Amino acid sequence: MHSQFVSLLLPLFCLLSSLVAAKTKSSSFIHDDIVEYKDFKKLLRTKNNILALYVSSTKAAAAELKIFREAGESIRGTGTMLLVDCGLDQEHKKLCKKLKITPDPYTLKHYKDGDYHKDYDRQMSVASMVTFMRDPSGDLPWEEDPAGKDVVHFSDAGTFTKHLRKDIRPMLVMFHVPWCGFCKKMKPDYGMAATELKTKGGYVIAAMNVERQENAPIRKLFNITGFPTLIYFENGKLRFTYEGENTKDALVEFMLNPNAKPAPKAKKPEWSADTNSEIVHLTTQGFEAAVKDEKSVLVMFYAPWCGHCKRMKPEYEKAALQMKQQNIPGILAALDATKEQAIGEKYKVKSYPTVKYFSHGVHKFDVNVREASKIVEFMKDPKEPPPPPPPEKNWEEEENAQEVIHFLNDETFSSTLKRKKHALVMFYAPWCGHCKHTKPEFTAAAISLQDDPRVAFVAVDCTKHSALCAKYNVRGYPTILYFSYLKTKVEYNGGRTSKDFISYMNNPPNSNDRSEL
């Protein structure tokens, strides 16, 4: 009786085990089925942000694989995770050999826009991996930089508010964003201040990246509009904003005595006050006379606060010195257009820096040169640059684009797709290279199937209709989705030629009747 009972339960147990295994596999966001090199190349063509983990065996790299899988769950929709077990069988070994990869016990490589980008160079943790996949081309996160090891980094609003409730020590928090040049310049001093204050005890030097979406509430709460913003806290409560110098000594001195009035920041001398400069600084009064007698004059119209101007200034100075050393004829001049507004208005200066070329007092043309080598090269043989190419047409303005439906809003999108049995929708951005390559193929497929009223090829510009794209969880471009009466939604992962699109629509998901189309 017992053996009969066991024999009855055994098939049920196997069925349950297979269901659990299937569920586990389907809940994973890791591609682990790539064996052929052509399938690998296809994945690179269809996905533009891929992190690939190559292992000598899953057992040898078990710890790394666990982190990789957890990160895969978190970055769903942001990127693609690929696992290749190079020791699994001969086919996998062949693929790894073809890719010239010998994991020991693992190798992590990133692929971007169809090509190899770089080896993964961050910490082997879920948080680091997720941060990397959100911005693979970005700088090393501050919290992973050894120079910032003594800075307390708050990852989100929750950990920040929790710290305020539990830690009453004096704390200075630097709210920053990755692209801020002033933040980058200040980080080394801030890190050194944190290290020095750590030895004294009783102080916290912290930082928070408020560009992250999860930190938006903090940015709003403290009305942070400029970067870096440094705020001082005591007993878990905001006291005031730090207004002192951004040097290590000034930061340490402030934390040791925060109630002392900070010394005023030293005012930087104006560029025109530099007596060692080879640049000729112009004013409204002497502008016309200065350029009239010269055959070749390049004038940089700038604003003191302009970041691009600040970056160009040393290059401009370097170019002027090289011209002097090489006896290259001509003058490099500069004019503060915020002070000399009349001249700026006369020559229609609307952005900074604007670089204009003059000959004997006559404005000839504008020049887009900002590097010393390019400036010197231009002044050796001043020639008008070729006109910029005409702006690209919007997709809906291109030839035959009327066969692709372009939507204006969510309402027309829904009402139209509800009437279409088979609709292929391409969510795109005009600047996206992959989108530009796909557009003519998508249009050609639409033309080929234009006579069937049940079929629609649809395009949505996500730079114009961000809410609609967010509704369908579009994270990369192009994202192509198949709809049937707006009820069925399937992600399209096929090729991107017109033949691929036509073949797919001739045998769409959940349709075994090819004659329907």
Tab-separated table of C-alpha atoms in Angstrom, residues 1 10 49 81 89-90 94 149 155 161 228 231 238 261 291 304 360 393-394 410 418 438 440 453 470 481 490 493 498:
chain	number	residue	atom	x	y	z
A	1	MET	CA	0.000	0.000	0.000
A	10	LEU	CA	6.034	10.523	-7.663
A	49	ASN	CA	22.955	47.786	-23.327
A	81	MET	CA	22.051	40.440	-18.850
A	89	ASP	CA	29.596	21.714	-23.344
A	90	GLN	CA	31.450	21.814	-26.654
A	94	LYS	CA	33.281	26.967	-29.187
A	149	LYS	CA	36.180	56.078	1.402
A	155	SER	CA	22.060	55.899	-1.542
A	161	THR	CA	16.244	60.207	6.879
A	228	PRO	CA	27.137	71.375	-5.244
A	231	ILE	CA	23.963	71.723	4.097
A	238	LEU	CA	19.019	71.340	9.374
A	261	LYS	CA	31.456	83.430	10.426
A	291	VAL	CA	39.874	94.940	-35.616
A	304	PRO	CA	32.410	84.911	-17.124
A	360	HIS	CA	40.075	94.575	-41.679
A	393	LYS	CA	13.177	65.802	-41.620
A	394	ASN	CA	10.790	64.468	-39.037
A	410	ASP	CA	-2.447	58.735	-25.793
A	418	LYS	CA	-8.304	49.026	-30.347
A	438	THR	CA	15.386	50.834	-38.670
A	440	PRO	CA	13.302	52.894	-43.700
A	453	PRO	CA	-7.029	47.224	-43.034
A	470	ALA	CA	6.565	55.554	-19.941
A	481	LEU	CA	5.909	46.038	-29.366
A	490	VAL	CA	4.225	41.143	-26.953
A	493	ASN	CA	12.778	40.758	-30.583
A	498	SER	CA	11.580	44.905	-43.835
